[in-house]
Amino acid sequence: MAIERIGMLTSGGDCAGLNPAIRAVVHRAVLGYGWQVVGIRNGTAGLLTRPIEWVALTPSETDVELLRRGGTILGSTNKGDPFGYPMPDGRLVDRSHEVIEGYNQLRLDALIVAGGDGSLHILRKLAQQGGIPLVAIPKTIDNDLGLTEVSIGHATALSAAANALDHLQPTAASHSRVMVLEVMGRDAGHIALSAGIASGADVILIPEIPYSFSSITARIDALKAHGRNFALVIVAEAVKRDLNDPQESTIHGSIGHYIAARIGALTGAETRVTVLGHIQRGGTPNARDRIMASAFGVRAVDLIAEGRFDRMVAWQARGVEDVPILEAIRHYQAVDPQGTLAHTARGLGICLGEAA
Ligand code: F6P
């Protein structure tokens, strides 16, 4: 099949590194293969609207400054699954055929999507239904996609979380407080575990490892006994409250607020909470994410040139490989409680909340 014109869209929550990926795709496709590149706006939502929302992408418009720009110039959405699209009257309607029709209107020979597991699941279904030659680039700050050691956006989000702990430590020490930092990660604890190790947290709580307050307070009491006047706690957003705790229903706010309130009540420490939120998503891509995105973008275009579809580029053993999209989605990657990083944290004396 002769390729002349390919499309690209970014789907799901944005993250740092998407713009460098767009830049790499455009440079490789236009300069390497002489193809045209069409950027589809706002993920699959751009293919649902009429007229279709798209933009021609050229190397001059995707120049070097894109390497430094956070977010995605194409826009994205993490709502509106076309297979169950929420209508104003509350009904969920299958609008997948409209998305496919939109794709066909653009007269594209192939499509590249940068997305996480949710987006890749939807795009793959669309591709199968509409006969769309699809190649995927993994992106998620949560780093929970399978078969790739890293996804675009994780490194920058991790830096933001580690920097936040760096900023919290001096003020914690100045005021003799326990600082609780709540970070993103959806169902996974990768950001919390890595940032906690990188910036010297005393307690790291992640959804993959059950916690007990007795273990947390023992750690904080031990620090105090050794003359330490502060503590740093990092908690992943997916950590659950203890529903058997009689105080649970009286504490409002997120998991960070709950953990801080209970630590305060149990140890007498003064606590403060920081919920880092979307600061983890919108930052300037760090060097690692720029490199990953560039390598992924170039290889994704090469896969199209080779006629190899339904595949996702992946980082494995110091290089880019490609794997079936379906396998990447199937091998969801939570933190391994017995893996190297959990072992490292324990080896450093960091409390992971485990019962002694
Ligand atoms: O999956 C990426 C992510 O940032 C999660 O870490 C977080 O739970 C979620 O998206 C936030 O989504 P939204 O931008 O819709 O609030």
Tab-separated table of C-alpha atoms in Angstrom, residues 45-269:
chain	number	residue	atom	x	y	z
A	45	ALA	CA	-13.786	14.316	19.419
A	46	GLY	CA	-12.213	16.054	16.402
A	47	LEU	CA	-13.437	13.227	14.158
A	48	LEU	CA	-16.962	13.450	15.589
A	49	THR	CA	-17.541	17.114	14.830
A	50	ARG	CA	-18.623	18.326	11.407
A	51	PRO	CA	-16.670	19.831	9.800
A	52	ILE	CA	-13.893	17.652	11.134
A	53	GLU	CA	-11.357	19.517	13.246
A	54	TRP	CA	-7.943	19.029	11.724
A	55	VAL	CA	-4.794	20.928	10.833
A	56	ALA	CA	-1.998	20.290	8.338
A	57	LEU	CA	1.276	19.751	10.215
A	58	THR	CA	4.569	20.739	8.627
A	59	PRO	CA	8.148	20.688	9.920
A	60	SER	CA	8.285	24.493	10.066
A	61	GLU	CA	5.165	24.604	12.244
A	62	THR	CA	6.497	21.861	14.489
A	63	ASP	CA	9.933	23.342	14.934
A	64	VAL	CA	12.313	23.080	17.856
A	65	GLU	CA	10.211	25.097	20.311
A	66	LEU	CA	7.728	22.215	20.413
A	67	LEU	CA	10.364	20.221	22.290
A	68	ARG	CA	9.977	22.610	25.196
A	69	ARG	CA	6.220	23.054	25.183
A	70	GLY	CA	3.997	21.202	27.669
A	71	GLY	CA	0.543	19.843	26.829
A	72	THR	CA	-0.426	18.990	23.260
A	73	ILE	CA	-0.895	21.489	20.430
A	74	LEU	CA	-3.557	19.143	19.027
A	75	GLY	CA	-5.675	19.163	22.162
A	76	SER	CA	-7.005	16.002	23.789
A	77	THR	CA	-9.959	14.584	25.636
A	78	ASN	CA	-10.368	11.892	28.251
A	79	LYS	CA	-14.163	11.935	28.006
A	80	GLY	CA	-16.655	10.830	25.385
A	81	ASP	CA	-15.975	7.181	24.556
A	82	PRO	CA	-17.474	6.975	21.015
A	83	PHE	CA	-18.815	3.476	21.814
A	84	GLY	CA	-20.860	4.906	24.700
A	85	TYR	CA	-21.041	8.592	24.033
A	86	PRO	CA	-22.843	10.610	26.731
A	87	MET	CA	-25.706	12.575	25.146
A	88	PRO	CA	-27.239	15.725	26.704
A	89	ASP	CA	-30.302	13.707	27.771
A	90	GLY	CA	-28.094	11.260	29.703
A	91	ARG	CA	-28.263	8.372	27.203
A	92	LEU	CA	-25.065	6.607	26.131
A	93	VAL	CA	-25.051	6.258	22.357
A	94	ASP	CA	-22.700	4.312	20.079
A	95	ARG	CA	-21.225	6.950	17.738
A	96	SER	CA	-18.235	4.906	16.599
A	97	HIS	CA	-19.465	4.847	12.971
A	98	GLU	CA	-19.373	8.688	12.920
A	99	VAL	CA	-15.746	8.717	14.095
A	100	ILE	CA	-14.810	6.187	11.418
A	101	GLU	CA	-16.691	8.168	8.789
A	102	GLY	CA	-14.767	11.284	9.931
A	103	TYR	CA	-11.492	9.400	9.560
A	104	ASN	CA	-12.480	8.283	6.040
A	105	GLN	CA	-13.385	11.845	5.063
A	106	LEU	CA	-9.784	12.881	5.745
A	107	ARG	CA	-8.536	10.338	3.159
A	108	LEU	CA	-5.753	9.100	5.408
A	109	ASP	CA	-3.617	6.043	4.746
A	110	ALA	CA	-2.820	5.389	8.415
A	111	LEU	CA	-3.257	6.837	11.883
A	112	ILE	CA	-0.884	7.358	14.813
A	113	VAL	CA	-2.374	7.747	18.287
A	114	ALA	CA	-0.522	8.777	21.419
A	115	GLY	CA	-2.551	7.429	24.329
A	116	GLY	CA	-2.733	5.463	27.550
A	117	ASP	CA	-4.482	2.133	28.079
A	118	GLY	CA	-8.034	3.535	27.987
A	119	SER	CA	-7.448	5.463	24.757
A	120	LEU	CA	-5.595	2.616	23.088
A	121	HIS	CA	-8.450	0.241	23.906
A	122	ILE	CA	-10.956	2.589	22.224
A	123	LEU	CA	-8.743	3.432	19.231
A	124	ARG	CA	-7.986	-0.219	18.610
A	125	LYS	CA	-11.686	-1.068	18.596
A	126	LEU	CA	-12.312	1.778	16.129
A	127	ALA	CA	-9.415	0.591	13.971
A	128	GLN	CA	-10.756	-2.939	13.851
A	129	GLN	CA	-14.290	-1.834	13.074
A	130	GLY	CA	-13.234	0.702	10.436
A	131	GLY	CA	-10.230	-1.070	8.931
A	132	ILE	CA	-7.922	1.763	10.057
A	133	PRO	CA	-4.179	1.001	9.891
A	134	LEU	CA	-3.183	2.062	13.419
A	135	VAL	CA	0.121	2.568	15.237
A	136	ALA	CA	0.294	3.624	18.903
A	137	ILE	CA	2.704	5.659	21.014
A	138	PRO	CA	2.478	5.018	24.786
A	139	LYS	CA	1.846	8.084	26.916
A	140	THR	CA	0.729	8.255	30.514
A	141	ILE	CA	2.154	9.983	33.552
A	142	ASP	CA	0.902	6.943	35.515
A	143	ASN	CA	3.384	4.639	33.693
A	144	ASP	CA	0.980	1.727	33.973
A	145	LEU	CA	0.970	0.519	30.354
A	146	GLY	CA	2.406	-2.925	29.873
A	147	LEU	CA	5.368	-4.114	27.777
A	148	THR	CA	7.109	-0.741	27.822
A	149	GLU	CA	9.468	0.270	30.571
A	150	VAL	CA	8.349	3.834	30.299
A	151	SER	CA	5.617	5.929	28.688
A	152	ILE	CA	5.810	9.561	27.618
A	153	GLY	CA	4.997	11.975	30.441
A	154	HIS	CA	6.001	9.852	33.409
A	155	ALA	CA	9.508	11.265	33.759
A	156	THR	CA	8.328	14.882	33.866
A	157	ALA	CA	5.499	14.097	36.272
A	158	LEU	CA	7.956	12.256	38.487
A	159	SER	CA	10.289	15.281	38.499
A	160	ALA	CA	7.386	17.516	39.525
A	161	ALA	CA	6.534	15.207	42.423
A	162	ALA	CA	10.164	14.899	43.510
A	163	ASN	CA	10.604	18.692	43.307
A	164	ALA	CA	7.485	19.167	45.404
A	165	LEU	CA	8.990	17.012	48.163
A	166	ASP	CA	12.230	18.998	47.857
A	167	HIS	CA	10.233	22.179	48.418
A	168	LEU	CA	8.259	20.735	51.305
A	169	GLN	CA	11.240	19.466	53.274
A	170	PRO	CA	12.723	22.829	54.393
A	171	THR	CA	9.372	24.244	55.453
A	172	ALA	CA	8.553	20.984	57.246
A	173	ALA	CA	11.834	21.274	59.150
A	174	SER	CA	11.313	24.979	59.886
A	175	HIS	CA	7.918	24.369	61.477
A	176	SER	CA	8.410	20.855	62.883
A	177	ARG	CA	5.575	19.446	60.804
A	178	VAL	CA	4.569	16.257	59.074
A	179	MET	CA	4.015	17.126	55.422
A	180	VAL	CA	1.737	14.912	53.351
A	181	LEU	CA	2.059	15.133	49.564
A	182	GLU	CA	-0.684	13.517	47.467
A	183	VAL	CA	0.308	12.655	43.900
A	184	MET	CA	-1.474	11.320	40.811
A	185	GLY	CA	-1.141	7.885	39.280
A	186	ARG	CA	-4.756	6.808	38.787
A	187	ASP	CA	-4.753	3.147	39.989
A	188	ALA	CA	-0.960	2.804	40.206
A	189	GLY	CA	1.687	3.997	42.664
A	190	HIS	CA	4.659	4.497	40.338
A	191	ILE	CA	4.913	8.278	40.776
A	192	ALA	CA	4.628	8.088	44.566
A	193	LEU	CA	7.160	5.284	44.967
A	194	SER	CA	9.773	6.772	42.645
A	195	ALA	CA	9.412	10.360	43.879
A	196	GLY	CA	9.483	9.180	47.476
A	197	ILE	CA	12.785	7.404	46.907
A	198	ALA	CA	14.221	10.280	44.854
A	199	SER	CA	13.441	12.927	47.460
A	200	GLY	CA	13.817	11.037	50.711
A	201	ALA	CA	10.236	10.504	51.886
A	202	ASP	CA	9.902	8.817	55.277
A	203	VAL	CA	6.603	7.149	54.403
A	204	ILE	CA	5.362	6.114	50.941
A	205	LEU	CA	1.808	4.835	50.552
A	206	ILE	CA	0.766	3.193	47.280
A	207	PRO	CA	-2.377	1.252	46.344
A	208	GLU	CA	-0.398	-1.915	45.606
A	209	ILE	CA	0.729	-2.282	49.255
A	210	PRO	CA	-1.835	-2.328	52.110
A	211	TYR	CA	-0.996	0.039	54.937
A	212	SER	CA	-1.700	0.234	58.651
A	213	PHE	CA	-1.615	3.386	60.749
A	214	SER	CA	0.329	1.584	63.457
A	215	SER	CA	3.195	1.106	61.009
A	216	ILE	CA	3.096	4.767	59.898
A	217	THR	CA	2.959	6.171	63.417
A	218	ALA	CA	5.734	3.827	64.572
A	219	ARG	CA	7.953	5.300	61.852
A	220	ILE	CA	7.098	8.877	62.782
A	221	ASP	CA	7.605	8.203	66.489
A	222	ALA	CA	10.973	6.582	65.749
A	223	LEU	CA	12.080	9.627	63.752
A	224	LYS	CA	11.096	11.846	66.653
A	225	ALA	CA	12.957	9.639	69.109
A	226	HIS	CA	16.090	10.080	66.997
A	227	GLY	CA	15.777	13.875	67.144
A	228	ARG	CA	14.089	14.483	63.787
A	229	ASN	CA	11.512	17.290	64.030
A	230	PHE	CA	9.721	16.667	60.726
A	231	ALA	CA	8.552	13.907	58.419
A	232	LEU	CA	7.687	13.646	54.737
A	233	VAL	CA	4.835	11.409	53.640
A	234	ILE	CA	3.907	10.818	49.998
A	235	VAL	CA	0.633	9.132	49.140
A	236	ALA	CA	-0.714	8.007	45.760
A	237	GLU	CA	-4.214	9.217	44.943
A	238	ALA	CA	-5.562	5.660	44.602
A	239	VAL	CA	-4.729	4.671	48.193
A	240	LYS	CA	-7.977	3.839	49.984
A	241	ARG	CA	-9.290	5.040	53.327
A	242	ASP	CA	-9.654	2.526	56.135
A	243	LEU	CA	-13.417	2.101	56.157
A	244	ASN	CA	-13.287	0.320	59.538
A	245	ASP	CA	-11.800	3.453	61.054
A	246	PRO	CA	-14.479	5.104	63.272
A	247	GLN	CA	-13.056	8.558	62.416
A	248	GLU	CA	-13.143	7.971	58.657
A	249	SER	CA	-16.496	9.587	57.884
A	250	THR	CA	-15.646	12.713	59.874
A	251	ILE	CA	-12.604	13.597	57.734
A	252	HIS	CA	-13.320	15.509	54.541
A	253	GLY	CA	-11.153	15.849	51.476
A	254	SER	CA	-8.916	13.566	49.498
A	255	ILE	CA	-6.834	10.615	50.668
A	256	GLY	CA	-3.982	13.027	51.496
A	257	HIS	CA	-6.239	14.932	53.885
A	258	TYR	CA	-7.438	11.703	55.460
A	259	ILE	CA	-3.920	10.349	56.023
A	260	ALA	CA	-2.734	13.686	57.441
A	261	ALA	CA	-5.705	13.992	59.811
A	262	ARG	CA	-5.193	10.481	61.153
A	263	ILE	CA	-1.435	10.972	61.591
A	264	GLY	CA	-2.148	14.215	63.425
A	265	ALA	CA	-4.684	12.560	65.718
A	266	LEU	CA	-2.506	9.511	66.417
A	267	THR	CA	0.877	11.220	66.936
A	268	GLY	CA	-0.024	14.753	67.991
A	269	ALA	CA	2.074	16.090	65.103
